[in-house]
């Protein structure tokens, strides 16, 4: 298995983007593909769908700032879904603990 590509530091990425945007884009795509390839097989399909949504939003954006704003909104939405799922699991566990305690008392 090949070693993952090292991510250049920020200043090098800025320079690459300014002087060779095509190389920057190729590196970006390569790093994203490596991340997908390294993900657990069970998660790859959902990650590929998410990446597709992000890439579509980037392509439809009028500016890099708008693309970043859209990506941030997508992350916030995902975080809220995760928070909601966590709360549902917490409440289900609380109900189970209550049920078990009541059974023990009876």
Tab-separated table of N, CA, C and O in Angstrom:
chain	number	residue	atom	x	y	z
A	1	UNK	N	0.849	-1.181	0.000
A	1	UNK	CA	0.000	0.000	0.000
A	1	UNK	C	0.890	1.237	0.000
A	1	UNK	O	1.753	1.384	0.855
A	2	UNK	N	0.694	2.141	-0.952
A	2	UNK	CA	1.551	3.329	-1.020
A	2	UNK	C	1.292	4.278	0.146
A	2	UNK	O	0.203	4.322	0.705
A	3	UNK	N	2.319	5.006	0.496
A	3	UNK	CA	2.185	6.003	1.559
A	3	UNK	C	1.309	7.156	1.071
A	3	UNK	O	1.341	7.514	-0.108
A	4	UNK	N	0.520	7.750	1.977
A	4	UNK	CA	-0.315	8.877	1.568
A	4	UNK	C	0.542	10.079	1.176
A	4	UNK	O	1.649	10.273	1.669
A	5	UNK	N	0.007	10.870	0.275
A	5	UNK	CA	0.691	12.080	-0.168
A	5	UNK	C	0.742	13.077	0.981
A	5	UNK	O	-0.265	13.324	1.645
A	6	UNK	N	1.908	13.648	1.205
A	6	UNK	CA	2.032	14.669	2.245
A	6	UNK	C	1.353	15.950	1.772
A	6	UNK	O	1.481	16.339	0.606
A	7	UNK	N	0.620	16.578	2.676
A	7	UNK	CA	-0.039	17.846	2.341
A	7	UNK	C	0.975	18.965	2.545
A	7	UNK	O	1.523	19.121	3.642
A	8	UNK	N	1.235	19.752	1.505
A	8	UNK	CA	2.175	20.874	1.660
A	8	UNK	C	1.648	21.882	2.683
A	8	UNK	O	0.439	21.943	2.944
A	9	UNK	N	2.552	22.675	3.222
A	9	UNK	CA	2.102	23.691	4.173
A	9	UNK	C	1.273	24.762	3.447
A	9	UNK	O	1.241	24.830	2.212
A	10	UNK	N	0.600	25.582	4.215
A	10	UNK	CA	-0.342	26.557	3.672
A	10	UNK	C	0.311	27.488	2.653
A	10	UNK	O	-0.252	27.727	1.580
A	11	UNK	N	1.473	28.028	2.988
A	11	UNK	CA	2.137	28.961	2.076
A	11	UNK	C	2.471	28.307	0.733
A	11	UNK	O	2.328	28.939	-0.324
A	12	UNK	N	2.879	27.054	0.780
A	12	UNK	CA	3.169	26.354	-0.478
A	12	UNK	C	1.890	26.140	-1.282
A	12	UNK	O	1.897	26.249	-2.512
A	13	UNK	N	0.790	25.842	-0.601
A	13	UNK	CA	-0.480	25.669	-1.302
A	13	UNK	C	-0.935	26.969	-1.950
A	13	UNK	O	-1.417	26.971	-3.086
A	14	UNK	N	-0.771	28.071	-1.243
A	14	UNK	CA	-1.139	29.378	-1.800
A	14	UNK	C	-0.297	29.660	-3.045
A	14	UNK	O	-0.822	30.071	-4.088
A	15	UNK	N	1.003	29.431	-2.942
A	15	UNK	CA	1.892	29.660	-4.082
A	15	UNK	C	1.515	28.772	-5.259
A	15	UNK	O	1.450	29.237	-6.404
A	16	UNK	N	1.253	27.513	-4.983
A	16	UNK	CA	0.855	26.590	-6.046
A	16	UNK	C	-0.443	27.064	-6.706
A	16	UNK	O	-0.549	27.085	-7.933
A	17	UNK	N	-1.397	27.467	-5.902
A	17	UNK	CA	-2.678	27.937	-6.445
A	17	UNK	C	-2.503	29.185	-7.306
A	17	UNK	O	-3.131	29.329	-8.356
A	18	UNK	N	-1.636	30.077	-6.883
A	18	UNK	CA	-1.424	31.320	-7.632
A	18	UNK	C	-0.666	31.090	-8.932
A	18	UNK	O	-0.964	31.710	-9.948
A	19	UNK	N	0.327	30.192	-8.896
A	19	UNK	CA	1.206	30.028	-10.056
A	19	UNK	C	0.820	28.862	-10.969
A	19	UNK	O	1.183	28.877	-12.155
A	20	UNK	N	0.115	27.887	-10.427
A	20	UNK	CA	-0.273	26.735	-11.242
A	20	UNK	C	-1.598	26.169	-10.729
A	20	UNK	O	-1.631	25.114	-10.075
A	21	UNK	N	-2.690	26.873	-11.011
A	21	UNK	CA	-3.999	26.440	-10.496
A	21	UNK	C	-4.370	25.016	-10.923
A	21	UNK	O	-5.034	24.304	-10.167
A	22	UNK	N	-3.933	24.600	-12.102
A	22	UNK	CA	-4.258	23.240	-12.544
A	22	UNK	C	-3.541	22.193	-11.682
A	22	UNK	O	-4.118	21.167	-11.333
A	23	UNK	N	-2.303	22.462	-11.331
A	23	UNK	CA	-1.568	21.544	-10.455
A	23	UNK	C	-2.190	21.530	-9.061
A	23	UNK	O	-2.280	20.470	-8.425
A	24	UNK	N	-2.610	22.697	-8.594
A	24	UNK	CA	-3.277	22.781	-7.297
A	24	UNK	C	-4.547	21.923	-7.307
A	24	UNK	O	-4.793	21.143	-6.385
A	25	UNK	N	-5.347	22.062	-8.369
A	25	UNK	CA	-6.593	21.304	-8.482
A	25	UNK	C	-6.308	19.805	-8.573
A	25	UNK	O	-7.005	18.993	-7.960
A	26	UNK	N	-5.270	19.431	-9.309
A	26	UNK	CA	-4.898	18.020	-9.411
A	26	UNK	C	-4.496	17.464	-8.042
A	26	UNK	O	-4.888	16.347	-7.675
A	27	UNK	N	-3.729	18.238	-7.280
A	27	UNK	CA	-3.330	17.822	-5.940
A	27	UNK	C	-4.550	17.692	-5.039
A	27	UNK	O	-4.689	16.719	-4.296
A	28	UNK	N	-5.444	18.652	-5.111
A	28	UNK	CA	-6.663	18.635	-4.293
A	28	UNK	C	-7.472	17.366	-4.591
A	28	UNK	O	-7.867	16.637	-3.678
A	29	UNK	N	-7.674	17.076	-5.852
A	29	UNK	CA	-8.434	15.882	-6.248
A	29	UNK	C	-7.729	14.601	-5.803
A	29	UNK	O	-8.368	13.656	-5.327
A	30	UNK	N	-6.406	14.591	-5.944
A	30	UNK	CA	-5.623	13.423	-5.542
A	30	UNK	C	-5.746	13.182	-4.029
A	30	UNK	O	-5.948	12.043	-3.587
A	31	UNK	N	-5.626	14.234	-3.240
A	31	UNK	CA	-5.722	14.098	-1.789
A	31	UNK	C	-7.121	13.642	-1.366
A	31	UNK	O	-7.263	12.804	-0.461
A	32	UNK	N	-8.144	14.181	-2.020
A	32	UNK	CA	-9.507	13.752	-1.705
A	32	UNK	C	-9.702	12.276	-2.050
A	32	UNK	O	-10.322	11.525	-1.279
A	33	UNK	N	-9.182	11.855	-3.181
A	33	UNK	CA	-9.313	10.449	-3.574
A	33	UNK	C	-8.571	9.544	-2.601
A	33	UNK	O	-9.067	8.479	-2.234
A	34	UNK	N	-7.397	9.968	-2.167
A	34	UNK	CA	-6.663	9.179	-1.169
A	34	UNK	C	-7.468	9.048	0.114
A	34	UNK	O	-7.494	7.983	0.732
A	35	UNK	N	-8.110	10.136	0.532
A	35	UNK	CA	-8.920	10.093	1.749
A	35	UNK	C	-10.092	9.124	1.575
A	35	UNK	O	-10.406	8.347	2.492
A	36	UNK	N	-10.724	9.164	0.416
A	36	UNK	CA	-11.819	8.222	0.152
A	36	UNK	C	-11.317	6.781	0.173
A	36	UNK	O	-11.952	5.898	0.755
A	37	UNK	N	-10.193	6.547	-0.484
A	37	UNK	CA	-9.635	5.200	-0.556
A	37	UNK	C	-9.246	4.671	0.824
A	37	UNK	O	-9.309	3.461	1.063
A	38	UNK	N	-8.849	5.553	1.728
A	38	UNK	CA	-8.420	5.148	3.061
A	38	UNK	C	-9.595	4.964	4.022
A	38	UNK	O	-9.422	4.401	5.106
A	39	UNK	N	-10.768	5.424	3.648
A	39	UNK	CA	-11.942	5.320	4.511
A	39	UNK	C	-12.396	3.865	4.612
A	39	UNK	O	-12.168	3.078	3.698
A	40	UNK	N	-13.035	3.533	5.728
A	40	UNK	CA	-13.588	2.172	5.833
A	40	UNK	C	-14.567	1.903	4.685
A	40	UNK	O	-15.319	2.795	4.280
A	41	UNK	N	-14.536	0.694	4.179
A	41	UNK	CA	-15.373	0.336	3.032
A	41	UNK	C	-16.848	0.646	3.272
A	41	UNK	O	-17.554	1.076	2.356
A	42	UNK	N	-17.308	0.462	4.490
A	42	UNK	CA	-18.719	0.702	4.808
A	42	UNK	C	-19.107	2.173	4.695
A	42	UNK	O	-20.284	2.493	4.542
A	43	UNK	N	-18.148	3.075	4.767
A	43	UNK	CA	-18.427	4.518	4.738
A	43	UNK	C	-18.147	5.150	3.371
A	43	UNK	O	-18.515	6.287	3.122
A	44	UNK	N	-17.465	4.437	2.490
A	44	UNK	CA	-17.021	5.030	1.226
A	44	UNK	C	-18.163	5.562	0.369
A	44	UNK	O	-18.077	6.656	-0.179
A	45	UNK	N	-19.228	4.806	0.242
A	45	UNK	CA	-20.333	5.237	-0.627
A	45	UNK	C	-20.939	6.550	-0.135
A	45	UNK	O	-21.171	7.470	-0.933
A	46	UNK	N	-21.163	6.655	1.168
A	46	UNK	CA	-21.742	7.900	1.693
A	46	UNK	C	-20.760	9.060	1.572
A	46	UNK	O	-21.163	10.195	1.299
A	47	UNK	N	-19.478	8.789	1.739
A	47	UNK	CA	-18.478	9.845	1.584
A	47	UNK	C	-18.379	10.300	0.131
A	47	UNK	O	-18.217	11.495	-0.136
A	48	UNK	N	-18.491	9.369	-0.801
A	48	UNK	CA	-18.462	9.742	-2.216
A	48	UNK	C	-19.666	10.610	-2.573
A	48	UNK	O	-19.538	11.582	-3.322
A	49	UNK	N	-20.837	10.269	-2.016
A	49	UNK	CA	-22.026	11.106	-2.240
A	49	UNK	C	-21.828	12.503	-1.659
A	49	UNK	O	-22.171	13.510	-2.293
A	50	UNK	N	-21.283	12.563	-0.448
A	50	UNK	CA	-21.025	13.859	0.181
A	50	UNK	C	-20.033	14.668	-0.637
A	50	UNK	O	-20.244	15.866	-0.880
A	51	UNK	N	-18.974	14.035	-1.091
A	51	UNK	CA	-17.985	14.734	-1.912
A	51	UNK	C	-18.632	15.249	-3.194
A	51	UNK	O	-18.352	16.364	-3.629
A	52	UNK	N	-19.509	14.455	-3.781
A	52	UNK	CA	-20.225	14.896	-4.976
A	52	UNK	C	-21.073	16.128	-4.709
A	52	UNK	O	-21.099	17.062	-5.521
A	53	UNK	N	-21.752	16.147	-3.557
A	53	UNK	CA	-22.557	17.333	-3.191
A	53	UNK	C	-21.668	18.560	-3.014
A	53	UNK	O	-22.004	19.666	-3.454
A	54	UNK	N	-20.530	18.369	-2.362
A	54	UNK	CA	-19.604	19.488	-2.130
A	54	UNK	C	-19.054	20.001	-3.456
A	54	UNK	O	-19.007	21.214	-3.698
A	55	UNK	N	-18.647	19.076	-4.329
A	55	UNK	CA	-18.098	19.483	-5.624
A	55	UNK	C	-19.149	20.201	-6.460
A	55	UNK	O	-18.838	21.183	-7.149
A	56	UNK	N	-20.403	19.743	-6.420
A	56	UNK	CA	-21.483	20.412	-7.158
A	56	UNK	C	-21.709	21.818	-6.612
A	56	UNK	O	-21.899	22.771	-7.382
A	57	UNK	N	-21.665	21.963	-5.305
A	57	UNK	CA	-21.833	23.290	-4.694
A	57	UNK	C	-20.681	24.208	-5.078
A	57	UNK	O	-20.888	25.393	-5.371
A	58	UNK	N	-19.457	23.673	-5.089
A	58	UNK	CA	-18.294	24.478	-5.498
A	58	UNK	C	-18.442	24.945	-6.938
A	58	UNK	O	-18.158	26.092	-7.266
A	59	UNK	N	-18.863	24.029	-7.802
A	59	UNK	CA	-18.989	24.358	-9.228
A	59	UNK	C	-20.068	25.415	-9.466
A	59	UNK	O	-19.939	26.233	-10.375
A	60	UNK	N	-21.111	25.399	-8.661
A	60	UNK	CA	-22.213	26.344	-8.837
A	60	UNK	C	-21.963	27.682	-8.144
A	60	UNK	O	-22.717	28.632	-8.354
A	61	UNK	N	-20.914	27.764	-7.360
A	61	UNK	CA	-20.625	28.989	-6.606
A	61	UNK	C	-20.045	30.072	-7.500
A	61	UNK	O	-19.286	29.797	-8.421
A	62	UNK	N	-20.402	31.301	-7.170
A	62	UNK	CA	-19.917	32.449	-7.933
A	62	UNK	C	-18.503	32.867	-7.509
A	62	UNK	O	-17.819	33.565	-8.257
A	63	UNK	N	-18.098	32.430	-6.304
A	63	UNK	CA	-16.783	32.831	-5.808
A	63	UNK	C	-16.275	31.788	-4.810
A	63	UNK	O	-17.069	31.006	-4.280
A	64	UNK	N	-14.990	31.795	-4.539
A	64	UNK	CA	-14.467	30.880	-3.515
A	64	UNK	C	-15.097	31.140	-2.142
A	64	UNK	O	-15.324	30.207	-1.382
A	65	UNK	N	-15.403	32.401	-1.847
A	65	UNK	CA	-16.032	32.726	-0.564
A	65	UNK	C	-17.419	32.098	-0.472
A	65	UNK	O	-17.804	31.569	0.574
A	66	UNK	N	-18.173	32.158	-1.574
A	66	UNK	CA	-19.495	31.554	-1.576
A	66	UNK	C	-19.378	30.033	-1.435
A	66	UNK	O	-20.157	29.413	-0.706
A	67	UNK	N	-18.418	29.444	-2.108
A	67	UNK	CA	-18.205	28.001	-1.993
A	67	UNK	C	-17.875	27.624	-0.551
A	67	UNK	O	-18.398	26.632	-0.028
A	68	UNK	N	-17.024	28.400	0.097
A	68	UNK	CA	-16.672	28.132	1.494
A	68	UNK	C	-17.885	28.296	2.396
A	68	UNK	O	-18.097	27.507	3.330
A	69	UNK	N	-18.689	29.292	2.136
A	69	UNK	CA	-19.897	29.523	2.925
A	69	UNK	C	-20.874	28.354	2.787
A	69	UNK	O	-21.458	27.898	3.771
A	70	UNK	N	-21.028	27.859	1.568
A	70	UNK	CA	-21.909	26.718	1.340
A	70	UNK	C	-21.368	25.479	2.048
A	70	UNK	O	-22.121	24.733	2.692
A	71	UNK	N	-20.070	25.254	1.950
A	71	UNK	CA	-19.457	24.097	2.617
A	71	UNK	C	-19.633	24.208	4.131
A	71	UNK	O	-19.922	23.212	4.807
A	72	UNK	N	-19.481	25.411	4.670
A	72	UNK	CA	-19.664	25.614	6.107
A	72	UNK	C	-21.105	25.305	6.506
A	72	UNK	O	-21.352	24.651	7.527
A	73	UNK	N	-22.070	25.751	5.699
A	73	UNK	CA	-23.479	25.475	5.980
A	73	UNK	C	-23.754	23.974	5.939
A	73	UNK	O	-24.510	23.439	6.770
A	74	UNK	N	-23.124	23.280	4.999
A	74	UNK	CA	-23.292	21.829	4.917
A	74	UNK	C	-22.715	21.150	6.160
A	74	UNK	O	-23.306	20.208	6.695
A	75	UNK	N	-21.563	21.628	6.630
A	75	UNK	CA	-20.967	21.063	7.840
A	75	UNK	C	-21.852	21.333	9.049
A	75	UNK	O	-22.038	20.456	9.893
A	76	UNK	N	-22.412	22.543	9.144
A	76	UNK	CA	-23.284	22.878	10.264
A	76	UNK	C	-24.531	21.992	10.259
A	76	UNK	O	-24.975	21.524	11.315
A	77	UNK	N	-25.082	21.751	9.079
A	77	UNK	CA	-26.253	20.879	8.957
A	77	UNK	C	-25.907	19.454	9.401
A	77	UNK	O	-26.667	18.824	10.146
A	78	UNK	N	-24.765	18.972	8.969
A	78	UNK	CA	-24.327	17.634	9.347
A	78	UNK	C	-24.107	17.539	10.859
A	78	UNK	O	-24.484	16.545	11.491
A	79	UNK	N	-23.516	18.564	11.431
A	79	UNK	CA	-23.292	18.586	12.873
A	79	UNK	C	-24.614	18.574	13.624
A	79	UNK	O	-24.763	17.874	14.630
A	80	UNK	N	-25.602	19.309	13.135
A	80	UNK	CA	-26.915	19.324	13.781
A	80	UNK	C	-27.559	17.940	13.707
A	80	UNK	O	-28.149	17.469	14.685
A	81	UNK	N	-27.434	17.269	12.563
A	81	UNK	CA	-27.970	15.911	12.429
A	81	UNK	C	-27.274	14.966	13.403
A	81	UNK	O	-27.926	14.119	14.029
A	82	UNK	N	-25.971	15.106	13.548
A	82	UNK	CA	-25.221	14.285	14.487
A	82	UNK	C	-25.678	14.564	15.918
A	82	UNK	O	-25.880	13.641	16.711
A	83	UNK	N	-25.851	15.841	16.248
A	83	UNK	CA	-26.322	16.222	17.582
A	83	UNK	C	-27.707	15.637	17.852
A	83	UNK	O	-27.969	15.107	18.933
A	84	UNK	N	-28.606	15.717	16.869
A	84	UNK	CA	-29.956	15.162	17.024
A	84	UNK	C	-29.901	13.651	17.249
A	84	UNK	O	-30.611	13.117	18.108
A	85	UNK	N	-29.057	12.963	16.479
A	85	UNK	CA	-28.920	11.512	16.635
A	85	UNK	C	-28.372	11.162	18.015
A	85	UNK	O	-28.820	10.204	18.652
A	86	UNK	N	-27.420	11.939	18.478
A	86	UNK	CA	-26.839	11.716	19.805
A	86	UNK	C	-27.908	11.876	20.879
A	86	UNK	O	-28.002	11.057	21.795
A	87	UNK	N	-28.732	12.914	20.767
A	87	UNK	CA	-29.780	13.135	21.757
A	87	UNK	C	-30.819	12.011	21.725
A	87	UNK	O	-31.291	11.571	22.779
A	88	UNK	N	-31.163	11.533	20.532
A	88	UNK	CA	-32.105	10.418	20.434
A	88	UNK	C	-31.539	9.175	21.112
A	88	UNK	O	-32.241	8.470	21.838
A	89	UNK	N	-30.274	8.892	20.875
A	89	UNK	CA	-29.630	7.736	21.505
A	89	UNK	C	-29.574	7.909	23.021
A	89	UNK	O	-29.825	6.964	23.779
A	90	UNK	N	-29.277	9.117	23.483
A	90	UNK	CA	-29.212	9.401	24.912
A	90	UNK	C	-30.578	9.170	25.562
A	90	UNK	O	-30.673	8.550	26.623
A	91	UNK	N	-31.636	9.662	24.913
A	91	UNK	CA	-32.986	9.481	25.467
A	91	UNK	C	-33.390	8.008	25.459
A	91	UNK	O	-34.002	7.528	26.424
A	92	UNK	N	-33.042	7.286	24.405
A	92	UNK	CA	-33.363	5.859	24.349
A	92	UNK	C	-32.634	5.110	25.457
A	92	UNK	O	-33.214	4.230	26.116
A	93	UNK	N	-31.385	5.457	25.697
A	93	UNK	CA	-30.622	4.821	26.762
A	93	UNK	C	-31.214	5.159	28.124
A	93	UNK	O	-31.328	4.290	28.996
A	94	UNK	N	-31.629	6.404	28.309
A	94	UNK	CA	-32.250	6.810	29.576
A	94	UNK	C	-33.531	6.028	29.822
A	94	UNK	O	-33.795	5.577	30.947
A	95	UNK	N	-34.329	5.849	28.775
A	95	UNK	CA	-35.565	5.075	28.920
A	95	UNK	C	-35.254	3.622	29.276
A	95	UNK	O	-35.936	3.029	30.123
A	96	UNK	N	-34.246	3.048	28.635
A	96	UNK	CA	-33.863	1.679	28.933
A	96	UNK	C	-33.385	1.543	30.379
A	96	UNK	O	-33.773	0.608	31.083
A	97	UNK	N	-32.558	2.487	30.831
A	97	UNK	CA	-32.079	2.443	32.214
A	97	UNK	C	-33.238	2.559	33.198
A	97	UNK	O	-33.286	1.843	34.203
A	98	UNK	N	-34.186	3.437	32.905
A	98	UNK	CA	-35.352	3.602	33.772
A	98	UNK	C	-36.155	2.307	33.821
A	98	UNK	O	-36.563	1.845	34.897
A	99	UNK	N	-36.374	1.715	32.656
A	99	UNK	CA	-37.121	0.461	32.590
A	99	UNK	C	-36.414	-0.626	33.403
A	99	UNK	O	-37.056	-1.362	34.169
A	100	UNK	N	-35.101	-0.742	33.240
A	100	UNK	CA	-34.350	-1.763	33.981
A	100	UNK	C	-34.392	-1.522	35.480
A	100	UNK	O	-34.523	-2.475	36.269
A	101	UNK	N	-34.306	-0.281	35.896
A	101	UNK	CA	-34.391	0.034	37.332
A	101	UNK	C	-35.763	-0.309	37.896
A	101	UNK	O	-35.882	-0.846	38.993
A	102	UNK	N	-36.802	0.007	37.160
A	102	UNK	CA	-38.168	-0.300	37.602
A	102	UNK	C	-38.368	-1.813	37.691
A	102	UNK	O	-39.006	-2.308	38.626
A	103	UNK	N	-37.827	-2.552	36.742
A	103	UNK	CA	-37.922	-3.998	36.777
A	103	UNK	C	-37.181	-4.573	37.991
A	103	UNK	O	-37.633	-5.524	38.601
A	104	UNK	N	-36.070	-3.967	38.307
A	104	UNK	CA	-35.261	-4.433	39.434
A	104	UNK	C	-35.978	-4.187	40.757
A	104	UNK	O	-35.919	-5.005	41.677
A	105	UNK	N	-36.678	-3.041	40.841
A	105	UNK	CA	-37.388	-2.676	42.065
A	105	UNK	C	-38.596	-3.575	42.270
A	105	UNK	O	-38.931	-3.925	43.391
A	106	UNK	N	-39.247	-3.990	41.205
A	106	UNK	CA	-40.456	-4.822	41.313
A	106	UNK	C	-40.142	-6.155	41.809
A	106	UNK	O	-39.703	-6.943	42.199
